[in-house]
Structure formats: structure tokens, C-alpha cells
Short mmCIF file of N, CA and C in Angstrom, two decimals:
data_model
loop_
_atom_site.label_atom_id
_atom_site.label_comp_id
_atom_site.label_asym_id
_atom_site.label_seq_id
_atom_site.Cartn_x
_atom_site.Cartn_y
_atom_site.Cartn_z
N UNK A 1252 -4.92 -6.70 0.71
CA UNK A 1252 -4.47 -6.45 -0.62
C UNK A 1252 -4.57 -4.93 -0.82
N UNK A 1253 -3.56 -4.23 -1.15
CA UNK A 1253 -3.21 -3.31 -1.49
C UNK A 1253 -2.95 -2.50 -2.65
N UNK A 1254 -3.59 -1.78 -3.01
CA UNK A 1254 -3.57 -1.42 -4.61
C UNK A 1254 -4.52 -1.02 -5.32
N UNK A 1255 -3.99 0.01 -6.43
CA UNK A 1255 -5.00 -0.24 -7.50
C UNK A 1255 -5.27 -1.64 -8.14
N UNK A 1256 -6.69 -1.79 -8.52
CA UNK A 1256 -7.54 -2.85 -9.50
C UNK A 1256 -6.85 -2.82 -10.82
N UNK A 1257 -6.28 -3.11 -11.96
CA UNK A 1257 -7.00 -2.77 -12.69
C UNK A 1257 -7.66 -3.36 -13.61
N UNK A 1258 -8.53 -2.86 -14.76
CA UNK A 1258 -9.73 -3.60 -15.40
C UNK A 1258 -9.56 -4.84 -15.76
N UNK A 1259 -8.06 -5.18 -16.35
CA UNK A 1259 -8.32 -6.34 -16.49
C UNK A 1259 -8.19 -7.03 -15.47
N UNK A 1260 -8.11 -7.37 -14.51
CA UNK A 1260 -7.90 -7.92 -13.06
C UNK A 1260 -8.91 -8.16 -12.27
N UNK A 1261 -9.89 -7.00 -12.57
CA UNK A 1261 -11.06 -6.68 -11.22
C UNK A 1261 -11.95 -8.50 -11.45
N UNK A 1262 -12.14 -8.64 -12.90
CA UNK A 1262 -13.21 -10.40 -12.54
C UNK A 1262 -12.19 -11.25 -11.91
N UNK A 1263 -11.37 -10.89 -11.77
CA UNK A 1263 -10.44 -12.64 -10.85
C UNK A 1263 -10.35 -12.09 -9.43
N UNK A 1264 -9.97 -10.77 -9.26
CA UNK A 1264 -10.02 -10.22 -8.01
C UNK A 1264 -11.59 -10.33 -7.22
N UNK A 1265 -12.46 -10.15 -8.22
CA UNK A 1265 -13.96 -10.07 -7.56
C UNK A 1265 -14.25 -11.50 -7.11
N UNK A 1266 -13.69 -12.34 -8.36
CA UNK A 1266 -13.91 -13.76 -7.95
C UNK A 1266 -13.34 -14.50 -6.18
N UNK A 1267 -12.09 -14.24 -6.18
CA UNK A 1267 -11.29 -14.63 -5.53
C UNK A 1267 -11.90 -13.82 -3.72
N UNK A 1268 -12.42 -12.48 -3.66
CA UNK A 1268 -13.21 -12.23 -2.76
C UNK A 1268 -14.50 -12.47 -2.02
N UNK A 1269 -14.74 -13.55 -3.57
CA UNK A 1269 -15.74 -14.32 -2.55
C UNK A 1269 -15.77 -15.74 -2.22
N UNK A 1270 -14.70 -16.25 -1.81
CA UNK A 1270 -13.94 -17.42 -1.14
C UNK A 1270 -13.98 -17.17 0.28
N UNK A 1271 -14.34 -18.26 0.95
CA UNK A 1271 -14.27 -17.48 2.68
C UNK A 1271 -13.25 -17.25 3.40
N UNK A 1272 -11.72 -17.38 2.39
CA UNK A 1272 -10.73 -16.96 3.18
C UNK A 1272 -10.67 -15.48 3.34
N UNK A 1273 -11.29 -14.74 2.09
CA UNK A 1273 -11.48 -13.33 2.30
C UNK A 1273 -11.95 -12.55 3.44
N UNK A 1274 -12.29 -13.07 3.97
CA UNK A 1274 -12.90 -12.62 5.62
C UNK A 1274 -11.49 -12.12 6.30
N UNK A 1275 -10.64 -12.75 5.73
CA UNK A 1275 -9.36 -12.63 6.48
C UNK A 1275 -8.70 -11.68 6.02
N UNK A 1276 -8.86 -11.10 4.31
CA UNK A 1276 -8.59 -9.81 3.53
C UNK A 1276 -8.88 -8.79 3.82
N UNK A 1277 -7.90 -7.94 3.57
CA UNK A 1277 -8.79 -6.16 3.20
C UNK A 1277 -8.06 -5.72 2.21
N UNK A 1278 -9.30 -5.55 1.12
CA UNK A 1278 -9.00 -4.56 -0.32
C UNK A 1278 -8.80 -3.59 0.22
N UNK A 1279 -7.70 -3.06 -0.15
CA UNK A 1279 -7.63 -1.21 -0.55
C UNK A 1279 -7.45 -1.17 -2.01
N UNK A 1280 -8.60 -0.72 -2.95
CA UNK A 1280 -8.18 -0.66 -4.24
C UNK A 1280 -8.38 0.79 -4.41
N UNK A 1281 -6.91 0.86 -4.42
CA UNK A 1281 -6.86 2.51 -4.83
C UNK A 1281 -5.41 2.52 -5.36
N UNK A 1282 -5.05 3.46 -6.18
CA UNK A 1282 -3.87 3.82 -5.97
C UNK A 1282 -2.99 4.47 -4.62
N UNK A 1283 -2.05 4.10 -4.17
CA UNK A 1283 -1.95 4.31 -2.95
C UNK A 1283 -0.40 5.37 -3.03
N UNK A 1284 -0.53 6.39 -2.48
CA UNK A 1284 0.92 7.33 -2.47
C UNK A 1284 1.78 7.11 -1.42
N UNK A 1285 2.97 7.36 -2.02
CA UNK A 1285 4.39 7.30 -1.28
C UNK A 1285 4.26 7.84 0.37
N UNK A 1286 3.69 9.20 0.43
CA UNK A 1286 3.08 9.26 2.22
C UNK A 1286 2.29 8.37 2.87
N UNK A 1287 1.83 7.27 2.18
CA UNK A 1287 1.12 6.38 2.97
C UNK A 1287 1.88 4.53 2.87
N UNK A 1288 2.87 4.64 2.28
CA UNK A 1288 3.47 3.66 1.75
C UNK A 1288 4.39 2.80 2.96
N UNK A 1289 4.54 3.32 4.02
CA UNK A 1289 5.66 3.02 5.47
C UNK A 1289 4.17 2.52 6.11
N UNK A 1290 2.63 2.66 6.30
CA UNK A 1290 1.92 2.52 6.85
C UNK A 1290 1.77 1.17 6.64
N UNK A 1291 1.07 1.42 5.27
CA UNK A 1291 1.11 -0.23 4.77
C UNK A 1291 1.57 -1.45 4.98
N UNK A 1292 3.06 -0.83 4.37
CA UNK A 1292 4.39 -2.32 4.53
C UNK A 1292 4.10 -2.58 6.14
N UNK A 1293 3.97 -1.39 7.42
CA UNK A 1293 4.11 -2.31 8.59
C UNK A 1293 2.74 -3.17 8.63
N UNK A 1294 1.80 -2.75 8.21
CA UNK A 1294 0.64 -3.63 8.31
C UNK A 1294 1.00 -4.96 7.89
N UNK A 1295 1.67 -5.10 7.22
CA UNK A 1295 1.73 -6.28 6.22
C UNK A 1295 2.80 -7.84 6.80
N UNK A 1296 2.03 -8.80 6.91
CA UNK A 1296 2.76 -9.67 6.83
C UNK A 1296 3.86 -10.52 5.89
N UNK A 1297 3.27 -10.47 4.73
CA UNK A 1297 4.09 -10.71 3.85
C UNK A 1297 3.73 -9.82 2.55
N UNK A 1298 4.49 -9.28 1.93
CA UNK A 1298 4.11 -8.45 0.25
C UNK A 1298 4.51 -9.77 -0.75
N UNK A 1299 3.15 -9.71 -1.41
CA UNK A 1299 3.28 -10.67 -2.63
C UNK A 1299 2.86 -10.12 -4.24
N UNK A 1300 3.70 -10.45 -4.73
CA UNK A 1300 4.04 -9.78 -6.00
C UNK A 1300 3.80 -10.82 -6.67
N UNK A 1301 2.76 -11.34 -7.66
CA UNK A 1301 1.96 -12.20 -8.41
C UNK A 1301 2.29 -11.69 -9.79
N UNK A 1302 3.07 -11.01 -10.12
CA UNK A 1302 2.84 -10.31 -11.15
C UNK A 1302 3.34 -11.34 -12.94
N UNK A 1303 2.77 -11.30 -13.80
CA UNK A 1303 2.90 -12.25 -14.87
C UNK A 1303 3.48 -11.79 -16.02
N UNK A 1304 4.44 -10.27 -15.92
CA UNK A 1304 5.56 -9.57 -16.51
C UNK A 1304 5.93 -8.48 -15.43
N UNK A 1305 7.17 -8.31 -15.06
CA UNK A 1305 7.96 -7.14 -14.46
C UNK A 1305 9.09 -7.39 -15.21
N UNK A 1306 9.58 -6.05 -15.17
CA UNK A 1306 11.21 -6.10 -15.11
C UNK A 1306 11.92 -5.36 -14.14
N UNK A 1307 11.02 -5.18 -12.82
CA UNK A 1307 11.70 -4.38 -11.39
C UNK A 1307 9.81 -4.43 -10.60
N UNK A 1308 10.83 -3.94 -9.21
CA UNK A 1308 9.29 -3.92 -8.56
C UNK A 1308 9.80 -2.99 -7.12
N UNK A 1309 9.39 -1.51 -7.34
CA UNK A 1309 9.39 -0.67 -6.18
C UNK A 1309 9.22 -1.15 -5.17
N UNK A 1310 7.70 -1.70 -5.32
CA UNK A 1310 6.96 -2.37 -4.20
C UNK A 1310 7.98 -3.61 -3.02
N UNK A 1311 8.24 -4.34 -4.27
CA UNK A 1311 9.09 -5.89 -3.48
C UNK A 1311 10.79 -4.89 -2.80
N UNK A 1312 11.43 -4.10 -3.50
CA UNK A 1312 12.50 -3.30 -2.79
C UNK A 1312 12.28 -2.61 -1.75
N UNK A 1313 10.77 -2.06 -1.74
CA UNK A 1313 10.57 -1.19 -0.25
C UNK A 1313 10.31 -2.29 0.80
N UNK A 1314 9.53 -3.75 0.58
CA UNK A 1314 9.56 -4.56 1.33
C UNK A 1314 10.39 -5.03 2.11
N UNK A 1315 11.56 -5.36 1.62
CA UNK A 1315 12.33 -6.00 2.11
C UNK A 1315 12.87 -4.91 2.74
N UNK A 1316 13.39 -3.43 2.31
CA UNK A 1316 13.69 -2.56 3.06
C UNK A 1316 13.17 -2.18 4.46
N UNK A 1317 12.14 -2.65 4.49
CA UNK A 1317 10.96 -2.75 5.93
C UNK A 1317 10.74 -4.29 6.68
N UNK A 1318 11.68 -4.62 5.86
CA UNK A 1318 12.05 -6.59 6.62
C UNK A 1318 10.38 -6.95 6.47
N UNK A 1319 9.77 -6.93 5.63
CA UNK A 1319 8.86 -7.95 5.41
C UNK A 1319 9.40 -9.04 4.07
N UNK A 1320 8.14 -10.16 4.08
CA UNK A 1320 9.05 -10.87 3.27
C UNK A 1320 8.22 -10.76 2.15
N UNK A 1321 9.14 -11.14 0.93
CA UNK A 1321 8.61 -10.85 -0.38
C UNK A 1321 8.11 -12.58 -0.90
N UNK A 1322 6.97 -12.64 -1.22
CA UNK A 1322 6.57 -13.91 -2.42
C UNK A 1322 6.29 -13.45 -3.55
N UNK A 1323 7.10 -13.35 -4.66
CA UNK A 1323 7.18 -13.16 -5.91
C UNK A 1323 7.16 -14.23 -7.08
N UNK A 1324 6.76 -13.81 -8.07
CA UNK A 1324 6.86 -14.61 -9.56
C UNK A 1324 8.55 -14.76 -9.50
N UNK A 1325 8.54 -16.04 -10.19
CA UNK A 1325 10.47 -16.09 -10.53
C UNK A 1325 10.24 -15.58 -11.69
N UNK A 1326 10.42 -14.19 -11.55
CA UNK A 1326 10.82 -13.40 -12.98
C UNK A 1326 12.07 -12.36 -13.10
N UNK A 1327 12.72 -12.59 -13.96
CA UNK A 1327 13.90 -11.69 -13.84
C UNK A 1327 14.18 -10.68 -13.36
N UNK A 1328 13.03 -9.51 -13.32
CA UNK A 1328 13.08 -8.55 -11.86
C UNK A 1328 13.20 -8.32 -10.51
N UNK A 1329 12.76 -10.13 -10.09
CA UNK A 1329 12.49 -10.04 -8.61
C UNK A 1329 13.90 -11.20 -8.19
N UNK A 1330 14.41 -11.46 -9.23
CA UNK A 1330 15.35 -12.90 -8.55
C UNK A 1330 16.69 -12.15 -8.38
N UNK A 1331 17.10 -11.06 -8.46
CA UNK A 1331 18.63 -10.22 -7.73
C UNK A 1331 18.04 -10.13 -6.45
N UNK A 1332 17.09 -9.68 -5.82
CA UNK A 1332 17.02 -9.43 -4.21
C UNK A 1332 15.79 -9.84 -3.98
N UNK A 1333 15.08 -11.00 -4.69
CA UNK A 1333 14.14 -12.08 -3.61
C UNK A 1333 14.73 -13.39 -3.56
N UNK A 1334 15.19 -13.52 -2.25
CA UNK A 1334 16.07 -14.83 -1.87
C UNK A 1334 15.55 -15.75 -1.06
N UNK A 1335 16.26 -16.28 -0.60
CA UNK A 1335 15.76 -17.75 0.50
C UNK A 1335 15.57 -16.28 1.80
N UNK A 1336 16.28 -15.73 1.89
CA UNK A 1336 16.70 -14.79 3.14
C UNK A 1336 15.61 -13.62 3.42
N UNK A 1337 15.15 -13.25 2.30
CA UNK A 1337 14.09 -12.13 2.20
C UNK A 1337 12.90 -12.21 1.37
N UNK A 1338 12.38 -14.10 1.08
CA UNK A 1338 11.21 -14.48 1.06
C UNK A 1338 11.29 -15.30 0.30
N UNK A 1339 10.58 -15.61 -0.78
CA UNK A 1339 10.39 -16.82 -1.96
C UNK A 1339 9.87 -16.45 -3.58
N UNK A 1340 10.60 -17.26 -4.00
CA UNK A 1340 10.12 -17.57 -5.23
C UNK A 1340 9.33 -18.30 -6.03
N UNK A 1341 8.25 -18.24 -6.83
CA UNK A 1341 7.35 -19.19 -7.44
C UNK A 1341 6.99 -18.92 -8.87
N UNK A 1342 7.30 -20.50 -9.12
CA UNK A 1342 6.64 -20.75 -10.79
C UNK A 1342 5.71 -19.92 -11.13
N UNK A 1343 5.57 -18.47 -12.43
CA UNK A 1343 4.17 -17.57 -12.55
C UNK A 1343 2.81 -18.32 -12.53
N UNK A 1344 3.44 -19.72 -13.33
CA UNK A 1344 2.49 -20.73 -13.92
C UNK A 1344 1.84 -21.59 -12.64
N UNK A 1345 1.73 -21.78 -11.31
CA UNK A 1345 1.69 -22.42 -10.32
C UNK A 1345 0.88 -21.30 -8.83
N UNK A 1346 -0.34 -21.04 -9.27
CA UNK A 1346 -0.72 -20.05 -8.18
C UNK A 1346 -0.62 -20.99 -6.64
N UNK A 1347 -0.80 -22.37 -6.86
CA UNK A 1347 -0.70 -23.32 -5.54
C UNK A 1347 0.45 -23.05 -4.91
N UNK A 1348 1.52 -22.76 -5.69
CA UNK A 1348 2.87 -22.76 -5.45
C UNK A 1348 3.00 -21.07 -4.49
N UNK A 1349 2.34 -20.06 -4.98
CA UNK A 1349 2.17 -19.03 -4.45
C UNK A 1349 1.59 -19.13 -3.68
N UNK A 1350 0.30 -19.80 -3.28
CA UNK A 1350 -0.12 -19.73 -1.55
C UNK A 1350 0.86 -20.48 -0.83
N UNK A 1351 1.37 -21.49 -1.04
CA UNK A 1351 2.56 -22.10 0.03
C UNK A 1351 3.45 -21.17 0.12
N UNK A 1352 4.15 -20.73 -0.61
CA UNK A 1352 4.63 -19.59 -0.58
C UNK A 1352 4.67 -18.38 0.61
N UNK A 1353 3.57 -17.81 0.58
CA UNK A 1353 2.35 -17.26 1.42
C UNK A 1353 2.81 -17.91 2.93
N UNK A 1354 1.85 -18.87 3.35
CA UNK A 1354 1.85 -20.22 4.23
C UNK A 1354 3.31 -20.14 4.94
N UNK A 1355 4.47 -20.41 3.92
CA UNK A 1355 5.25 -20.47 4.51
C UNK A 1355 6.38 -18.87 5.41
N UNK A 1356 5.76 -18.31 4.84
CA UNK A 1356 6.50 -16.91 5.25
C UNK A 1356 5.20 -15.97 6.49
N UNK A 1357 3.69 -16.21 6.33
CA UNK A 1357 3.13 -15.47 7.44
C UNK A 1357 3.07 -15.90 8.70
N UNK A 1358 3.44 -14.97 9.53
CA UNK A 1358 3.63 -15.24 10.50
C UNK A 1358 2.30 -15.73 11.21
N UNK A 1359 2.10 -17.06 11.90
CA UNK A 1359 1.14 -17.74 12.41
C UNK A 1359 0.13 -18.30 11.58
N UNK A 1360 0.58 -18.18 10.01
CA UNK A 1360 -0.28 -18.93 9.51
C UNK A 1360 0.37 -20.88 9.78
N UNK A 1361 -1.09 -21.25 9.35
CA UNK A 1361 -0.92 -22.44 8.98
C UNK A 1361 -1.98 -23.57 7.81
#
């Protein structure tokens, strides 16, 4: 996971790090700059955009620009270029729906 925290976020984020799938995570909570932004995306198996208002997302456009796949909220920002083709879409209301999501797009998960 990649990113700044922020305050309102950090108790679900703190929560959610101590689940033992986190072993499998790495926080970077920082704000992270555009010179380090090509590093990232290749690290990355899939970019997931959870987000519970956008109306665009830098992040999910540089993704796909770097052929990773995007799991996004179905919110009107992300549904012009997150497709069947360049990842998935999920109910905001349905985080289950977002780990399948997940599941279904990383490579070797299961």
C-alpha cells in the first residue's frame, strides 16, 4: 500500500494491519512524488482504488498506462477507462466484493 494516510483513515488502516494477511503488505505512508511514481506501479500487482468519492484518479490512469490492473469503486470517475480489459469494478458499499476483485486480477493469487 502506497500512499499518504490520512487522519481520517489511519484507525481502519491500523486496524486492517493487524490481520495476518499483512505480512504479505508493505505500507509506504508517505506522500509519494512523480520521480518515484514508474517505481512503484512496476512493483505493483494490481492498483486498487477503494476510494468512497472521486471524480478522476491520476493514480488508476497511470496504472493502466503501465498495464497494471486497476480494482476500483464503480464511481463515475473510474468507469470511462476501468473495464473488463484493464481490471474491475466494485460496489463502494461491498469491501468483499473488492478483495475478489483483488483475487481475481493478482497474479498467483488465490
Amino acid at each position: 500500500m502506497v500512499g499518504e494516510v490520512f487522519p481520517e483513515s489511519r484507525a481502519e488502516v491500523d486496524r486492517l494491519m493487524r490481520r495476518p494477511i499483512a505480512s504479505r503488505i508493505r505500507l509506504v505512508d508517505r506522500y509519494v512524488p512523480e520521480s518515484e511514481m514508474d517505481e512503484w506501479l512496476a512493483a505493483c500487482d494490481v492498483v486498487v482504488c477503494p476510494y468512497r468519492k472521486n471524480s478522476g484518479s491520476g493514480i488508476a490512469a497511470r496504472a493502466i498506462a503501465a498495464r497494471r490492473p486497476v480494482v476500483a469503486s464503480d464511481q463515475s470517475g473510474f468507469r470511462p477507462f476501468v473495464t473488463s480489459e484493464t481490471g474491475g469494478l466494485v460496489p463502494e458499499e461491498r469491501p468483499d466484493r473488492l478483495a475478489d476483485g483483488i483475487l481475481l486480477r493478482a497474479p498467483g493469487a488465490s
